[in-house]
């Protein structure tokens, strides 16, 4: 049974002088998930702590700067134990202060180049804008600055050509000089001179004429032509400066690329040491290290630690069950194979399983693929997903997470292809291949029944896993009386059987059978509290009172009935989406057929089919994914998976371990 | 000290008169009037109250034509009386403009052979003895010139005689009269004290510029006067435009070249872009700018050293400008030309702060 790796609690006492060696060994093995001993055992509260917070903050801030540098040079500093081993000796030679200064210097150099670059961009953009504006007035011999007039207002701008007459007519009442400069359909570029004393009324008139001001404010002197020449010269100068910057940046990036690995590992390793020390305790001369280690990795770790300290250490190994540790405290280590590893991402998004409970990832993977493929059954679209997935998977420059998403796409695409072949659908077309199984639209009843039965299967699996989890964690009462425990399961399955017998097979079901299968388990549910009292488990409140207890149980029973009914019918959407895929394409092909009758019909219908396929692939692909995740989380996981476990995170140079 | 004693009294009086001129708010109210009755009502609260008392709205605009002349002349004579020697002579000389207006009226009547009523003494300067009945009785132009021979106008008319004969247009006589007056004014200005001369030159110089620019444009656009004769209509001593500049502007090919010669510093940048503009469109704008500059100069004179001839002269110009604007408004209102009222409002510098 896959229920995560078995863990052992390791408590290690070493001499303070051996701390660095032991730390190095622990980080090298990358298998110890540290915890604070005083959180588990009260006696440890008397021990001192390592005060590493301020030093750690400093290291982390430098690490952030390193991340910034990496992102700027587009370099993925993927910390790995292998690289660390190779360069370990070089790291010893480095001094924190020097490296830190180097990093800050490099960062400020990049930022200074960025500032210069954005300043140049802004200047170029402003100059280009100025160029555009002055181009409109290129034919003018001179454009005096507005402020050079003491009695005149100068308005430079454009108005819709259709409004020019309106403007001219209305200006006759005012002393003015209107110079139409350029026709720039549908605009006319104009300069208007009027008396300053009439500013307000002229501005109103211009506003009514939909006049749009073109500002000609600039530091450049001369005629528009002179200014345009100067602007263009300046743009060229700026561009030259920009290309110089590119060269400078290239050299700087090259320098960073040469050193960033050493710098990165240096700070990453040192901050890791400090992070580890946060969990450790100490006395005057000794250190106490505590953590969870997977059972299979423990002997090697112990051996290497002993070697590192020449046997000068004391350790204890305990089974978490023996120490009555809470199952949420012990970390859960996923041990899925590579094929279903990507599904861990989706499982972790919901939560982490409790230690020693069943790992839901394989179930999740299987049911996710079945539902996705069934709902998005199309061999053509499936193959596209496979190809996209392969691209993401095989491109080595992508991060591991992206590559895992690639594998996810390959698996989902394969499932879609499989069901596409089963349903005879290729890019929505059901005439290319004959279905190996059925045409969904011609077997709607069957599709919906399959969905329903699949849902019943999923819910049943959820109940069984939940019961097993409770047994594994020795919660006997919950195994029987929980809302998704054994009794609820009996009620659910019994009811299903009775409904099928009575309404589907039309058999006469006697009342005593209803009572026996549904009534008796309900009655037993009321004995939860006495049972818990006998075995000494459970959360029954002694002061609750009998009436309150009975009411609680009644509501729980109602909740069980409502919940199971709603959950079961929720799975009908699996069939509904399988049908909607066919339905959507029915609409696409009909539209294509309608357009195909006109001139350029073949081209139009081909375009519609291509666009329809893209739309369905993106839109339906997204909706189906969301719906599948929804069914997994709310209908399946909610039956057995509280998600409040602790994820296994060992001290390791590798971030993704 | 001389100027102080000379102008102190007149300056105080001028300040009082200035305070009675229409304010920008009053102008706004007047421009909002839709008919003559409401214009008369609104004028009741202004210095023109005595004119509008019991006035019938039917003949108000016509009444205003004469009343304005009388009032302006009365004030200008009063100013001249308060002055001595050259300044007094200069202001008196300015009143001859009213004579010229009447002579022009006489010429038109003579030319059109319509009845000519000799002007009342209250609308002429009375500086020269003019036999006004000649405009009714003369059978040819020589008789009129002979009747005016003992006045400066006779000489002016003689100088334009040939051009008149060639073209048959009274335009040359009218301009000869005005040019003669401007020349005499210019000579008189030269005799003023340095301080007075500086102030008066600025004020009357811009007015001369306005006349010159208008005359050149009129000749260029309508009369097509030969280039060699253009000097006959250009008045001397403009502030911005010399006679040479005016001549060059007249012979210019397009609006750009025209403005290149006829330009004030305030619009210098505009000149080079004027290629795209027709002279007809540009002329009113230029005229308006010059009027604005004159108005600014008037304000400078009023805001500067107070004991100069500049202050009373600035008042004379403001008074003429105001009465002229009011007269135009009265006629526009009488004829119901709302568009014209709007234009008058926008081109009246007195209506803006």
Short mmCIF file of N, CA and C in Angstrom, two decimals, chain B residues 157-266:
data_model
loop_
_atom_site.label_atom_id
_atom_site.label_comp_id
_atom_site.label_asym_id
_atom_site.label_seq_id
_atom_site.Cartn_x
_atom_site.Cartn_y
_atom_site.Cartn_z
N UNK B 157 -5.11 120.92 -50.83
CA UNK B 157 -5.94 120.52 -51.97
C UNK B 157 -5.20 120.75 -53.29
N UNK B 158 -4.42 121.83 -53.34
CA UNK B 158 -3.66 122.11 -54.56
C UNK B 158 -2.69 120.98 -54.87
N UNK B 159 -2.07 120.45 -53.79
CA UNK B 159 -1.07 119.38 -54.01
C UNK B 159 -1.71 118.11 -54.58
N UNK B 160 -3.03 117.91 -54.33
CA UNK B 160 -3.67 116.66 -54.78
C UNK B 160 -4.49 116.87 -56.04
N UNK B 161 -4.40 118.11 -56.57
CA UNK B 161 -5.25 118.48 -57.70
C UNK B 161 -5.03 117.55 -58.91
N UNK B 162 -3.73 117.34 -59.24
CA UNK B 162 -3.43 116.54 -60.43
C UNK B 162 -3.95 115.11 -60.30
N UNK B 163 -3.71 114.53 -59.09
CA UNK B 163 -4.17 113.14 -58.89
C UNK B 163 -5.69 113.04 -58.99
N UNK B 164 -6.34 114.06 -58.45
CA UNK B 164 -7.81 114.08 -58.55
C UNK B 164 -8.23 114.10 -60.00
N UNK B 165 -7.56 114.97 -60.77
CA UNK B 165 -7.93 115.10 -62.19
C UNK B 165 -7.75 113.77 -62.93
N UNK B 166 -6.64 113.10 -62.59
CA UNK B 166 -6.35 111.83 -63.28
C UNK B 166 -7.39 110.77 -62.95
N UNK B 167 -7.72 110.70 -61.66
CA UNK B 167 -8.57 109.58 -61.22
C UNK B 167 -10.04 109.97 -61.04
N UNK B 168 -10.26 111.24 -60.77
CA UNK B 168 -11.63 111.69 -60.50
C UNK B 168 -12.10 111.26 -59.12
N UNK B 169 -11.16 110.78 -58.27
CA UNK B 169 -11.56 110.29 -56.94
C UNK B 169 -11.27 111.34 -55.88
N UNK B 170 -12.24 111.56 -55.00
CA UNK B 170 -12.07 112.51 -53.90
C UNK B 170 -11.10 111.99 -52.84
N UNK B 171 -10.81 110.73 -52.94
CA UNK B 171 -9.91 110.06 -52.00
C UNK B 171 -8.61 110.85 -51.82
N UNK B 172 -8.08 111.38 -52.93
CA UNK B 172 -6.79 112.08 -52.88
C UNK B 172 -6.90 113.40 -52.14
N UNK B 173 -8.03 114.09 -52.33
CA UNK B 173 -8.26 115.34 -51.60
C UNK B 173 -8.34 115.07 -50.10
N UNK B 174 -9.11 114.06 -49.78
CA UNK B 174 -9.31 113.72 -48.36
C UNK B 174 -7.97 113.42 -47.69
N UNK B 175 -7.16 112.63 -48.38
CA UNK B 175 -5.87 112.25 -47.79
C UNK B 175 -4.89 113.41 -47.77
N UNK B 176 -5.02 114.27 -48.79
CA UNK B 176 -4.13 115.45 -48.82
C UNK B 176 -4.42 116.34 -47.63
N UNK B 177 -5.70 116.49 -47.30
CA UNK B 177 -6.09 117.33 -46.16
C UNK B 177 -5.53 116.72 -44.87
N UNK B 178 -5.71 115.41 -44.73
CA UNK B 178 -5.26 114.73 -43.50
C UNK B 178 -3.74 114.75 -43.41
N UNK B 179 -3.09 114.53 -44.54
CA UNK B 179 -1.63 114.49 -44.52
C UNK B 179 -1.07 115.86 -44.14
N UNK B 180 -1.72 116.86 -44.68
CA UNK B 180 -1.30 118.23 -44.37
C UNK B 180 -1.42 118.50 -42.88
N UNK B 181 -2.55 118.07 -42.33
CA UNK B 181 -2.77 118.28 -40.89
C UNK B 181 -1.71 117.51 -40.08
N UNK B 182 -1.49 116.24 -40.44
CA UNK B 182 -0.50 115.43 -39.72
C UNK B 182 0.89 116.04 -39.82
N UNK B 183 1.19 116.64 -40.96
CA UNK B 183 2.52 117.26 -41.13
C UNK B 183 2.64 118.45 -40.19
N UNK B 184 1.57 119.23 -40.12
CA UNK B 184 1.61 120.40 -39.24
C UNK B 184 1.68 119.98 -37.77
N UNK B 185 0.94 118.93 -37.47
CA UNK B 185 1.00 118.40 -36.10
C UNK B 185 2.41 117.94 -35.77
N UNK B 186 3.03 117.25 -36.74
CA UNK B 186 4.38 116.74 -36.54
C UNK B 186 5.37 117.86 -36.28
N UNK B 187 5.22 118.94 -37.06
CA UNK B 187 6.11 120.10 -36.88
C UNK B 187 5.91 120.70 -35.49
N UNK B 188 4.66 120.75 -35.08
CA UNK B 188 4.35 121.33 -33.78
C UNK B 188 4.94 120.45 -32.66
N UNK B 189 4.86 119.17 -32.85
CA UNK B 189 5.40 118.25 -31.83
C UNK B 189 6.88 118.51 -31.63
N UNK B 190 7.56 118.77 -32.73
CA UNK B 190 9.01 119.02 -32.65
C UNK B 190 9.35 120.26 -31.82
N UNK B 191 8.37 121.14 -31.69
CA UNK B 191 8.63 122.37 -30.92
C UNK B 191 8.34 122.17 -29.42
N UNK B 192 7.80 121.03 -29.06
CA UNK B 192 7.47 120.78 -27.64
C UNK B 192 8.73 120.55 -26.82
N UNK B 193 8.57 120.63 -25.48
CA UNK B 193 9.71 120.30 -24.61
C UNK B 193 10.05 118.81 -24.79
N UNK B 194 11.24 118.46 -24.38
CA UNK B 194 11.71 117.07 -24.61
C UNK B 194 10.75 116.05 -24.00
N UNK B 195 10.33 116.29 -22.77
CA UNK B 195 9.45 115.34 -22.07
C UNK B 195 8.11 115.20 -22.79
N UNK B 196 7.55 116.37 -23.14
CA UNK B 196 6.26 116.36 -23.85
C UNK B 196 6.40 115.68 -25.21
N UNK B 197 7.49 116.04 -25.86
CA UNK B 197 7.69 115.51 -27.21
C UNK B 197 7.71 113.98 -27.20
N UNK B 198 8.45 113.46 -26.23
CA UNK B 198 8.59 111.99 -26.14
C UNK B 198 7.20 111.32 -25.98
N UNK B 199 6.43 111.85 -25.07
CA UNK B 199 5.11 111.26 -24.79
C UNK B 199 4.14 111.41 -25.96
N UNK B 200 4.11 112.63 -26.49
CA UNK B 200 3.14 112.91 -27.57
C UNK B 200 3.51 112.12 -28.83
N UNK B 201 4.80 112.05 -29.09
CA UNK B 201 5.28 111.34 -30.28
C UNK B 201 4.80 109.87 -30.24
N UNK B 202 4.94 109.27 -29.07
CA UNK B 202 4.54 107.86 -28.94
C UNK B 202 3.05 107.69 -29.23
N UNK B 203 2.25 108.58 -28.61
CA UNK B 203 0.80 108.42 -28.73
C UNK B 203 0.32 108.68 -30.15
N UNK B 204 0.72 109.84 -30.67
CA UNK B 204 0.23 110.18 -32.00
C UNK B 204 0.93 109.37 -33.09
N UNK B 205 2.14 108.90 -32.76
CA UNK B 205 2.88 108.07 -33.72
C UNK B 205 2.13 106.78 -34.02
N UNK B 206 1.61 106.13 -32.99
CA UNK B 206 0.88 104.87 -33.25
C UNK B 206 -0.42 105.15 -34.01
N UNK B 207 -1.03 106.31 -33.67
CA UNK B 207 -2.25 106.65 -34.40
C UNK B 207 -1.92 106.87 -35.88
N UNK B 208 -0.80 107.51 -36.12
CA UNK B 208 -0.34 107.71 -37.50
C UNK B 208 -0.13 106.36 -38.18
N UNK B 209 0.52 105.42 -37.44
CA UNK B 209 0.74 104.08 -38.00
C UNK B 209 -0.59 103.44 -38.42
N UNK B 210 -1.58 103.56 -37.54
CA UNK B 210 -2.88 102.95 -37.84
C UNK B 210 -3.45 103.54 -39.14
N UNK B 211 -3.38 104.90 -39.24
CA UNK B 211 -3.88 105.53 -40.47
C UNK B 211 -3.10 105.02 -41.68
N UNK B 212 -1.80 104.97 -41.54
CA UNK B 212 -0.96 104.59 -42.68
C UNK B 212 -1.24 103.16 -43.13
N UNK B 213 -1.30 102.25 -42.17
CA UNK B 213 -1.54 100.84 -42.53
C UNK B 213 -2.89 100.71 -43.22
N UNK B 214 -3.91 101.39 -42.67
CA UNK B 214 -5.23 101.32 -43.29
C UNK B 214 -5.22 101.88 -44.70
N UNK B 215 -4.53 103.04 -44.83
CA UNK B 215 -4.49 103.67 -46.16
C UNK B 215 -3.77 102.79 -47.17
N UNK B 216 -2.65 102.23 -46.74
CA UNK B 216 -1.89 101.38 -47.68
C UNK B 216 -2.74 100.19 -48.11
N UNK B 217 -3.37 99.56 -47.13
CA UNK B 217 -4.19 98.38 -47.46
C UNK B 217 -5.35 98.76 -48.38
N UNK B 218 -5.99 99.89 -48.07
CA UNK B 218 -7.12 100.32 -48.92
C UNK B 218 -6.63 100.56 -50.33
N UNK B 219 -5.49 101.25 -50.44
CA UNK B 219 -4.95 101.54 -51.77
C UNK B 219 -4.55 100.28 -52.50
N UNK B 220 -3.96 99.35 -51.74
CA UNK B 220 -3.45 98.13 -52.36
C UNK B 220 -4.61 97.23 -52.82
N UNK B 221 -5.61 97.16 -51.97
CA UNK B 221 -6.69 96.22 -52.26
C UNK B 221 -7.77 96.82 -53.16
N UNK B 222 -8.01 98.15 -53.03
CA UNK B 222 -9.15 98.72 -53.77
C UNK B 222 -8.77 99.77 -54.82
N UNK B 223 -7.88 100.73 -54.45
CA UNK B 223 -7.62 101.85 -55.38
C UNK B 223 -6.50 101.57 -56.38
N UNK B 224 -5.70 100.57 -56.09
CA UNK B 224 -4.59 100.21 -56.99
C UNK B 224 -3.77 101.45 -57.40
N UNK B 225 -3.40 102.24 -56.42
CA UNK B 225 -2.64 103.48 -56.67
C UNK B 225 -1.25 103.16 -57.22
N UNK B 226 -0.77 103.93 -58.24
CA UNK B 226 0.59 103.66 -58.73
C UNK B 226 1.61 103.87 -57.60
N UNK B 227 2.66 103.05 -57.62
CA UNK B 227 3.64 103.06 -56.53
C UNK B 227 4.26 104.44 -56.31
N UNK B 228 4.50 105.16 -57.44
CA UNK B 228 5.18 106.44 -57.29
C UNK B 228 4.30 107.49 -56.59
N UNK B 229 3.00 107.22 -56.50
CA UNK B 229 2.10 108.19 -55.89
C UNK B 229 1.73 107.83 -54.44
N UNK B 230 2.25 106.74 -53.97
CA UNK B 230 1.82 106.27 -52.66
C UNK B 230 2.24 107.19 -51.53
N UNK B 231 3.38 107.90 -51.76
CA UNK B 231 3.85 108.80 -50.70
C UNK B 231 2.84 109.89 -50.36
N UNK B 232 1.96 110.17 -51.34
CA UNK B 232 0.97 111.23 -51.10
C UNK B 232 -0.03 110.85 -50.03
N UNK B 233 -0.17 109.55 -49.74
CA UNK B 233 -1.16 109.16 -48.72
C UNK B 233 -0.50 108.66 -47.45
N UNK B 234 0.82 108.72 -47.39
CA UNK B 234 1.51 108.24 -46.17
C UNK B 234 1.82 109.43 -45.27
N UNK B 235 1.34 109.34 -44.02
CA UNK B 235 1.55 110.43 -43.07
C UNK B 235 2.92 110.29 -42.41
N UNK B 236 3.50 111.40 -42.06
CA UNK B 236 4.86 111.32 -41.49
C UNK B 236 4.88 110.94 -40.00
N UNK B 237 6.05 110.48 -39.56
CA UNK B 237 6.36 110.28 -38.14
C UNK B 237 5.53 109.21 -37.43
N UNK B 238 5.35 108.07 -38.07
CA UNK B 238 4.72 106.94 -37.38
C UNK B 238 5.69 106.36 -36.36
N UNK B 239 5.18 105.75 -35.34
CA UNK B 239 6.07 105.18 -34.31
C UNK B 239 6.84 103.98 -34.85
N UNK B 240 6.12 103.08 -35.50
CA UNK B 240 6.76 101.84 -35.95
C UNK B 240 7.14 101.86 -37.42
N UNK B 241 6.33 102.54 -38.24
CA UNK B 241 6.56 102.43 -39.69
C UNK B 241 6.97 103.77 -40.28
N UNK B 242 8.19 103.79 -40.82
CA UNK B 242 8.65 105.00 -41.51
C UNK B 242 8.00 105.06 -42.88
N UNK B 243 8.19 106.18 -43.56
CA UNK B 243 7.61 106.31 -44.90
C UNK B 243 8.21 105.28 -45.84
N UNK B 244 9.52 105.00 -45.66
CA UNK B 244 10.17 104.01 -46.54
C UNK B 244 9.55 102.63 -46.34
N UNK B 245 9.33 102.31 -45.09
CA UNK B 245 8.75 100.99 -44.78
C UNK B 245 7.36 100.88 -45.39
N UNK B 246 6.62 101.98 -45.27
CA UNK B 246 5.27 101.98 -45.82
C UNK B 246 5.30 101.79 -47.34
N UNK B 247 6.27 102.46 -47.97
CA UNK B 247 6.39 102.33 -49.43
C UNK B 247 6.72 100.88 -49.79
N UNK B 248 7.71 100.31 -49.08
CA UNK B 248 8.11 98.93 -49.36
C UNK B 248 6.93 97.97 -49.15
N UNK B 249 6.16 98.25 -48.11
CA UNK B 249 5.00 97.40 -47.85
C UNK B 249 4.00 97.50 -48.98
N UNK B 250 3.85 98.71 -49.50
CA UNK B 250 2.86 98.89 -50.57
C UNK B 250 3.26 98.12 -51.83
N UNK B 251 4.54 98.12 -52.14
CA UNK B 251 4.96 97.42 -53.37
C UNK B 251 5.22 95.92 -53.13
N UNK B 252 4.93 95.44 -51.93
CA UNK B 252 5.19 94.01 -51.63
C UNK B 252 4.24 93.13 -52.44
N UNK B 253 4.71 91.85 -52.65
CA UNK B 253 3.95 90.95 -53.53
C UNK B 253 2.88 90.19 -52.76
N UNK B 254 3.17 89.82 -51.53
CA UNK B 254 2.18 89.02 -50.79
C UNK B 254 2.14 89.46 -49.32
N UNK B 255 1.29 88.78 -48.61
CA UNK B 255 1.05 89.15 -47.21
C UNK B 255 2.33 89.02 -46.38
N UNK B 256 3.14 87.99 -46.70
CA UNK B 256 4.36 87.76 -45.92
C UNK B 256 5.31 88.93 -46.09
N UNK B 257 5.49 89.31 -47.37
CA UNK B 257 6.42 90.41 -47.65
C UNK B 257 5.87 91.71 -47.05
N UNK B 258 4.57 91.87 -47.15
CA UNK B 258 3.92 93.06 -46.61
C UNK B 258 4.22 93.19 -45.11
N UNK B 259 3.98 92.07 -44.43
CA UNK B 259 4.19 92.10 -42.97
C UNK B 259 5.66 92.21 -42.61
N UNK B 260 6.50 91.76 -43.51
CA UNK B 260 7.93 91.87 -43.25
C UNK B 260 8.33 93.34 -43.08
N UNK B 261 7.63 94.22 -43.80
CA UNK B 261 7.92 95.66 -43.69
C UNK B 261 7.05 96.31 -42.61
N UNK B 262 5.80 95.90 -42.59
CA UNK B 262 4.86 96.52 -41.64
C UNK B 262 4.70 95.57 -40.48
N UNK B 263 5.54 95.67 -39.51
CA UNK B 263 5.44 94.74 -38.38
C UNK B 263 5.81 95.44 -37.09
N UNK B 264 5.17 94.99 -36.04
CA UNK B 264 5.53 95.53 -34.72
C UNK B 264 6.24 94.41 -33.95
N UNK B 265 7.10 94.75 -33.02
CA UNK B 265 7.87 93.70 -32.35
C UNK B 265 6.98 92.63 -31.72
N UNK B 266 5.79 93.04 -31.29
CA UNK B 266 4.91 92.10 -30.59
C UNK B 266 4.44 90.94 -31.46
#
